[in-house]
Amino acid sequence: MFKKIFIYLLLTIFLSPILAQSKLRVFGYVIDNNNRGIELANVYFDKTTVGTTTNQNGYYELSTTVKDSVVIVFSMLGYETIRHTLYPKQAVMQISVELRPTSTQIQDLDVVAQRRQTSTMDYLDPLKSKLMPNISGNFESILITFAGVTSNNELSSQYNVRGGNFDENIVYVNGIEVYRPLLVRAGQQEGLSFINNDMVQKVGFSSGAFNAEYGDKMSSVLDIEYKKPAEFESSVSMSLLGATAYVGTSKNKFTQLHGIRYKTSAYLLGSLDTQGEYNPSFIDYQGYFTYKLSEKSEMTFLGNFSQNIFNFVPTTRETNFGTYNMGRKLTIFFEGQEKDIFRTAFGALSYHYHPQQNVKLSLITSAFQTDENENFDILSEYHLGEVKMDIKEENREGATLGIGKYHEHARNTLNATVVNIGHTGEFNGISHKLKWGANLQREIIADQISEWEWRDSVGYSLPYDDQSVNLYYNMKASNTLTSWRTTAFLQDTYKWRGDAGGFTLTGGVRAHYWTFNKELLVSPRVSLAFIPAWEKDFSFRLGTGLYYQAPFYKEIRDTVSDALGNVNIALNENIRAQRSVQFVLGGDHYFRAFGRPFKFTTEAYLKLADRVITYDVDNVQITYSGYNNAKAYTAGIDFKLFGELVPGTDSWINFSLMNSKEDIIDDSYLQHTYDENRNITSSTMVWPGWVSRPNEQRYAFSMMFQDYLPNNPNYKLQLKFVYSDGMPYGPPRNNLYRGVLRAPAYKRVDIGASRILVSGKDALMNKKWMKGLQSIWLNLEVFNLMDFKNVNSYYWVTDIYGQQLAVPNYLTGRQFNVKLIVDFK
């Protein structure tokens, strides 16, 4: 008994100091007397090795073990040091402080400009979206939560900006324009986009009225910069949808970055209405290398190879649609298969030279090659029936409304090679930044198209002819395009400061010439930013210019029909670039609420376009008319609230309103009046006038929200919510009723919950066999949490009365995913 008491006393004596200690987490903001966050301020616990620096918003976070009290210190060069003694009574404390300057200094305009948006280009931190639920695995998924950006297909990386289509967006990686396959017609085929999430360091995005340094597109610019590793870094991720790996090293003058991605969407496609054997396989490799030749010069190389394979053997489809009082059910049985393969290769070699500290000269050459094959031969037999509302399952099947067959066939190939060489330069003066560039590009494209569709409804081929059997649709093409394209730009940014505040004026001009249509384009652009010297923190900007959508290949394919209805594709040499005058007026208000930084942004825009090439959208396939046949306008306003809804994490909310219309030139038709014997009694000429553009989404709301457990930030939550207007649509290949209907609203909620294990903080990571790991993320994702039935496109069938019915092609339902991310030291 005495022995037990003695042992108990010893344990009490030796363990009491340890038991008296408690875990403490402190977080907050360090701000200046203008209520702005101070970046890179030092925050540390006195007489310990525990410390950190604040981020760009002035946010910090520290964790330590405390016995009775601890002193926390806040310091920054040029500011007074603050010391606080903490007597923690709880495990989590929020402490925000204001540092006062040690001396009064005139604020430098350049510092303000770095913190405030002075053009239509906005920047984001790619690390903030690392754990965002991402069903496609593509970087572009984060753009859908931006103001003015929409999408109605989670399987695709395509996005629409302010009423434009995906072809109107330009994407740069390390200053080089990148391309994508041209024959893709469905999100299931698309696979991986060019951008490798693991390799991205900096992201800039503009949704209109961008500077002259960016190319000839009408909607948006996505400017990506890849990492240049300073030391060894590596990461591996695995999930039910694929795997990725990357490694980067730096040694002496040489750096290298390798990334490989593999994706399979068979698990997702299993939730679609069309059942069968899905066998998609997408793989991609990228390498980025830099070598420092001297203190003033450097060579870089960016290489990429990707292969997207989509094999599909459909068996059955069953879709219920309609209303409660008029339910319909479509059942289809399939024979045949689809086999598609898309191979692309890309390489870019660059030489950068700094003759002076404020001068940068670059010579860039690149080559892009794509080989695309699309092959399908599918016979479908459908039954369209009525669905009755009855409690008993056996009584729900109603009358037969239609039976028929479809036979769809395609043998399409496309080979394209794009090679260019260009020069860019930059000069930084005291108040000027001058940029210039020129580029020469060679394009060789060979296109072989052979596709047709046969329809049978109630035993009759459509269109019906008592003398022959006709195809419903038949298209052939054999074209080769060889051309030269040259571009050049000159741009200057001038900054000055007056009594009213700081100003930034950017003006430039861009020229473009294409030998195919022998058209010279001159595009002047200008923007003005103003940061007023007000007590409240505001900034304003205005951008305008003349913007062209220079045709590439799909836009120039003009369809010509013969007397039998056969369609042939000819390249239209008389095509002209689409043209628009754009105006963007925007402003930002920076403020703090609940002790946290926020930014509220408003942008109003107007785009007036002529020489418009009309197009139709089916799934992700964009089919152009092939000639300039319309005028259009788009007007709208975007609102965005960005900030730390939860301390230390970025979240944002967007709301957009838009009106986008087009008027096809000379699209009149005769409207007849009939008597009781179906004889025409009178005719009236009808001019449809302004109609909705194919990508008009009149409203859109999106949100990206991040949170964590206050007592344990290692447990995090990410939520992405999108609610946007449905797209206009109409019967296929029918200009008379083009865009007269509208799909249901696109609604989607994706959520992810994660747990991170960090080396040096979690006991498991201190094991010997784990010492090579920096961190481990375990992420559980739920896609389409509410299981919304979103519609991407329509499958048209004919009933017994000869009427065409639009059967919705539903997208993916609720799906679960588990993702593991391992970062190495």
Short mmCIF file of C-alpha atoms in Angstrom, two decimals, residues 413-678:
data_model
loop_
_atom_site.label_atom_id
_atom_site.label_comp_id
_atom_site.label_asym_id
_atom_site.label_seq_id
_atom_site.Cartn_x
_atom_site.Cartn_y
_atom_site.Cartn_z
CA THR A 413 -10.26 13.23 -88.64
CA LEU A 414 -8.42 16.49 -88.13
CA ASN A 415 -4.70 17.23 -88.12
CA ALA A 416 -3.37 20.65 -87.23
CA THR A 417 0.10 22.13 -86.85
CA VAL A 418 0.74 25.62 -85.52
CA VAL A 419 4.33 26.94 -85.41
CA ASN A 420 5.33 30.45 -84.42
CA ILE A 421 8.24 32.65 -83.49
CA GLY A 422 7.93 35.90 -81.63
CA HIS A 423 9.67 38.66 -79.73
CA THR A 424 8.49 40.58 -76.67
CA GLY A 425 10.13 43.41 -74.79
CA GLU A 426 9.59 45.44 -71.65
CA PHE A 427 11.08 48.71 -70.38
CA ASN A 428 10.41 49.99 -66.86
CA GLY A 429 10.92 53.72 -66.43
CA ILE A 430 10.32 55.93 -63.42
CA SER A 431 6.64 56.42 -64.22
CA HIS A 432 6.29 54.47 -67.48
CA LYS A 433 6.18 50.79 -68.32
CA LEU A 434 6.55 50.18 -72.06
CA LYS A 435 5.74 46.78 -73.59
CA TRP A 436 5.97 45.64 -77.20
CA GLY A 437 5.87 42.42 -79.19
CA ALA A 438 5.64 40.84 -82.64
CA ASN A 439 4.78 37.31 -83.73
CA LEU A 440 4.83 35.29 -86.98
CA GLN A 441 2.74 32.11 -87.11
CA ARG A 442 2.35 29.26 -89.63
CA GLU A 443 -0.88 27.21 -89.60
CA ILE A 444 -1.48 23.92 -91.46
CA ILE A 445 -4.85 22.22 -90.91
CA ALA A 446 -6.26 19.17 -92.72
CA ASP A 447 -9.88 18.22 -92.09
CA GLN A 448 -11.75 15.09 -93.26
CA ILE A 449 -15.44 14.95 -92.25
CA SER A 450 -17.92 12.18 -93.10
CA GLU A 451 -21.00 11.95 -90.90
CA TRP A 452 -24.67 11.22 -91.47
CA GLU A 453 -27.86 10.46 -89.57
CA TRP A 454 -30.83 8.35 -90.64
CA ARG A 455 -34.18 8.57 -88.84
CA ASP A 456 -37.21 6.35 -88.98
CA SER A 457 -40.47 7.26 -87.23
CA VAL A 458 -43.41 4.83 -87.17
CA GLY A 459 -42.03 3.01 -90.19
CA TYR A 460 -41.31 6.09 -92.31
CA SER A 461 -37.90 7.55 -93.08
CA LEU A 462 -37.54 11.23 -92.30
CA PRO A 463 -37.80 13.43 -94.25
CA TYR A 464 -40.51 11.33 -95.93
CA ASP A 465 -40.50 10.85 -99.68
CA ASP A 466 -42.64 8.21 -101.39
CA GLN A 467 -40.04 7.83 -104.15
CA SER A 468 -36.79 7.42 -102.17
CA VAL A 469 -35.22 6.86 -98.77
CA ASN A 470 -33.50 10.02 -97.57
CA LEU A 471 -31.01 10.73 -94.84
CA TYR A 472 -32.09 13.15 -92.14
CA TYR A 473 -28.63 14.71 -92.13
CA ASN A 474 -25.54 14.17 -94.26
CA MET A 475 -22.30 16.16 -94.16
CA LYS A 476 -18.96 15.68 -95.89
CA ALA A 477 -15.78 17.71 -96.07
CA SER A 478 -12.21 17.43 -97.27
CA ASN A 479 -10.30 20.65 -96.69
CA THR A 480 -6.71 21.74 -96.19
CA LEU A 481 -5.82 25.18 -94.89
CA THR A 482 -2.29 26.56 -95.13
CA SER A 483 -1.81 30.14 -94.02
CA TRP A 484 0.40 32.72 -92.31
CA ARG A 485 -0.67 34.94 -89.45
CA THR A 486 1.26 37.86 -87.99
CA THR A 487 0.54 40.04 -84.97
CA ALA A 488 2.18 42.97 -83.20
CA PHE A 489 1.41 45.26 -80.28
CA LEU A 490 2.72 48.35 -78.52
CA GLN A 491 1.57 49.36 -75.04
CA ASP A 492 2.53 51.95 -72.43
CA THR A 493 1.46 52.28 -68.78
CA TYR A 494 1.89 55.71 -67.19
CA LYS A 495 1.42 56.41 -63.47
CA TRP A 496 1.18 59.75 -61.76
CA ARG A 497 -0.13 61.21 -58.54
CA GLY A 498 -2.17 64.38 -58.01
CA ASP A 499 -4.00 66.04 -55.17
CA ALA A 500 -7.09 63.94 -55.93
CA GLY A 501 -5.22 60.62 -55.77
CA GLY A 502 -3.22 58.20 -57.88
CA PHE A 503 -3.81 57.54 -61.58
CA THR A 504 -2.75 54.70 -63.88
CA LEU A 505 -3.28 55.11 -67.63
CA THR A 506 -2.63 52.19 -69.98
CA GLY A 507 -2.94 52.65 -73.72
CA GLY A 508 -1.97 50.44 -76.59
CA VAL A 509 -2.65 49.27 -80.10
CA ARG A 510 -2.65 45.79 -81.57
CA ALA A 511 -2.36 44.77 -85.23
CA HIS A 512 -3.24 41.43 -86.83
CA TYR A 513 -2.99 40.15 -90.42
CA TRP A 514 -4.08 36.76 -91.81
CA THR A 515 -3.16 35.64 -95.33
CA PHE A 516 -6.27 33.43 -95.72
CA ASN A 517 -8.80 36.25 -95.85
CA LYS A 518 -6.23 39.04 -96.44
CA GLU A 519 -7.64 41.12 -93.60
CA LEU A 520 -5.70 43.63 -91.51
CA LEU A 521 -7.07 44.30 -88.03
CA VAL A 522 -6.10 47.31 -85.91
CA SER A 523 -7.27 47.22 -82.31
CA PRO A 524 -6.74 50.30 -80.09
CA ARG A 525 -7.33 49.77 -76.36
CA VAL A 526 -7.13 52.05 -73.33
CA SER A 527 -7.83 51.83 -69.60
CA LEU A 528 -7.70 54.31 -66.72
CA ALA A 529 -7.51 53.50 -63.00
CA PHE A 530 -8.02 56.00 -60.21
CA ILE A 531 -7.24 55.52 -56.51
CA PRO A 532 -8.73 58.56 -54.74
CA ALA A 533 -7.08 60.11 -51.70
CA TRP A 534 -10.14 59.50 -49.57
CA GLU A 535 -10.44 58.37 -46.00
CA LYS A 536 -12.44 55.41 -47.25
CA ASP A 537 -10.53 52.89 -49.36
CA PHE A 538 -11.86 52.90 -52.93
CA SER A 539 -10.46 52.37 -56.41
CA PHE A 540 -12.09 52.87 -59.81
CA ARG A 541 -11.26 51.79 -63.36
CA LEU A 542 -12.55 52.29 -66.88
CA GLY A 543 -11.59 50.20 -69.87
CA THR A 544 -12.58 50.46 -73.52
CA GLY A 545 -11.35 49.45 -76.93
CA LEU A 546 -12.03 47.88 -80.29
CA TYR A 547 -11.79 44.09 -80.03
CA TYR A 548 -11.75 41.49 -82.80
CA GLN A 549 -12.41 37.76 -82.77
CA ALA A 550 -9.88 36.66 -85.37
CA PRO A 551 -11.13 33.43 -87.04
CA PHE A 552 -9.04 30.30 -86.54
CA TYR A 553 -10.62 27.35 -88.37
CA LYS A 554 -14.06 26.36 -87.11
CA GLU A 555 -15.48 29.82 -87.85
CA ILE A 556 -14.63 29.74 -91.58
CA ARG A 557 -16.35 26.41 -92.36
CA ASP A 558 -19.37 27.36 -94.47
CA THR A 559 -22.01 24.69 -95.10
CA VAL A 560 -23.35 24.41 -98.66
CA SER A 561 -26.41 22.20 -99.36
CA ASP A 562 -27.23 20.61 -102.72
CA ALA A 563 -30.67 19.80 -104.15
CA LEU A 564 -30.80 16.44 -102.32
CA GLY A 565 -30.06 18.00 -98.92
CA ASN A 566 -26.45 16.83 -98.77
CA VAL A 567 -24.21 19.24 -96.89
CA ASN A 568 -20.67 20.00 -97.97
CA ILE A 569 -18.22 22.20 -96.12
CA ALA A 570 -16.29 24.88 -97.96
CA LEU A 571 -13.81 27.33 -96.46
CA ASN A 572 -15.14 30.86 -96.73
CA GLU A 573 -12.34 33.19 -97.89
CA ASN A 574 -14.66 36.18 -97.57
CA ILE A 575 -15.09 35.70 -93.84
CA ARG A 576 -14.27 38.72 -91.68
CA ALA A 577 -13.24 38.88 -88.04
CA GLN A 578 -16.07 39.52 -85.62
CA ARG A 579 -15.79 43.00 -84.17
CA SER A 580 -16.95 44.59 -80.93
CA VAL A 581 -16.60 47.87 -79.09
CA GLN A 582 -16.35 47.22 -75.35
CA PHE A 583 -16.82 49.42 -72.29
CA VAL A 584 -16.13 48.28 -68.72
CA LEU A 585 -16.65 50.54 -65.70
CA GLY A 586 -15.74 49.08 -62.32
CA GLY A 587 -14.82 49.88 -58.77
CA ASP A 588 -13.54 48.23 -55.59
CA HIS A 589 -14.27 49.10 -51.98
CA TYR A 590 -11.79 47.72 -49.45
CA PHE A 591 -13.00 47.54 -45.88
CA ARG A 592 -12.76 45.56 -42.68
CA ALA A 593 -15.73 43.90 -41.00
CA PHE A 594 -15.62 41.75 -37.87
CA GLY A 595 -11.89 42.54 -37.83
CA ARG A 596 -11.35 40.85 -41.23
CA PRO A 597 -10.44 42.26 -44.67
CA PHE A 598 -13.04 42.36 -47.46
CA LYS A 599 -13.29 43.71 -50.99
CA PHE A 600 -16.58 44.53 -52.71
CA THR A 601 -16.33 44.81 -56.49
CA THR A 602 -18.85 46.10 -59.00
CA GLU A 603 -18.35 46.04 -62.78
CA ALA A 604 -20.79 47.18 -65.46
CA TYR A 605 -20.09 46.37 -69.09
CA LEU A 606 -21.42 46.89 -72.60
CA LYS A 607 -20.33 45.07 -75.78
CA LEU A 608 -21.61 46.19 -79.18
CA ALA A 609 -20.72 43.70 -81.95
CA ASP A 610 -21.12 43.53 -85.69
CA ARG A 611 -19.92 41.10 -88.39
CA VAL A 612 -21.06 38.38 -85.99
CA ILE A 613 -20.73 34.74 -87.07
CA THR A 614 -23.76 33.00 -85.59
CA TYR A 615 -23.35 29.59 -84.00
CA ASP A 616 -25.23 26.82 -82.22
CA VAL A 617 -24.12 24.92 -79.12
CA ASP A 618 -24.85 21.22 -78.57
CA ASN A 619 -23.26 19.89 -75.38
CA VAL A 620 -19.78 21.45 -75.82
CA GLN A 621 -19.73 21.41 -79.64
CA ILE A 622 -19.86 24.86 -81.22
CA THR A 623 -21.06 24.86 -84.84
CA TYR A 624 -20.69 28.12 -86.77
CA SER A 625 -22.74 29.34 -89.72
CA GLY A 626 -19.51 30.06 -91.63
CA TYR A 627 -20.27 33.66 -92.61
CA ASN A 628 -20.85 37.09 -91.04
CA ASN A 629 -24.63 37.23 -90.79
CA ALA A 630 -25.63 39.09 -87.61
CA LYS A 631 -25.12 41.94 -85.19
CA ALA A 632 -25.27 41.60 -81.40
CA TYR A 633 -25.02 43.34 -78.06
CA THR A 634 -24.35 42.24 -74.50
CA ALA A 635 -24.89 44.37 -71.40
CA GLY A 636 -24.70 43.44 -67.76
CA ILE A 637 -23.40 44.06 -64.27
CA ASP A 638 -21.36 41.86 -61.90
CA PHE A 639 -21.10 42.04 -58.13
CA LYS A 640 -18.46 40.26 -56.07
CA LEU A 641 -17.75 40.13 -52.33
CA PHE A 642 -14.30 38.75 -51.62
CA GLY A 643 -12.73 38.33 -48.22
CA GLU A 644 -12.12 36.26 -45.15
CA LEU A 645 -15.59 35.18 -44.04
CA VAL A 646 -13.58 32.88 -41.78
CA PRO A 647 -10.23 34.30 -40.54
CA GLY A 648 -7.28 33.15 -42.64
CA THR A 649 -9.31 31.66 -45.50
CA ASP A 650 -10.50 33.29 -48.71
CA SER A 651 -14.15 33.03 -49.70
CA TRP A 652 -16.20 34.90 -52.27
CA ILE A 653 -19.78 35.44 -53.43
CA ASN A 654 -20.82 36.60 -56.93
CA PHE A 655 -24.05 37.77 -58.49
CA SER A 656 -24.43 38.70 -62.17
CA LEU A 657 -27.17 40.05 -64.41
CA MET A 658 -26.87 39.97 -68.20
CA ASN A 659 -28.82 40.65 -71.38
CA SER A 660 -27.31 39.28 -74.62
CA LYS A 661 -29.17 39.48 -77.91
CA GLU A 662 -28.42 39.09 -81.63
CA ASP A 663 -30.23 40.02 -84.82
CA ILE A 664 -29.63 37.84 -87.88
CA ILE A 665 -29.52 39.97 -90.99
CA ASP A 666 -32.30 39.30 -93.58
CA ASP A 667 -33.78 36.38 -91.60
CA SER A 668 -37.38 37.11 -92.55
CA TYR A 669 -39.99 34.46 -93.31
CA LEU A 670 -43.59 34.31 -94.52
CA GLN A 671 -46.36 33.61 -92.02
CA HIS A 672 -49.48 32.20 -93.71
CA THR A 673 -53.15 32.32 -92.77
CA TYR A 674 -55.28 29.30 -93.77
CA ASP A 675 -58.98 28.71 -94.31
CA GLU A 676 -60.94 25.67 -93.15
CA ASN A 677 -59.69 23.69 -96.18
CA ARG A 678 -56.05 24.50 -95.37
#
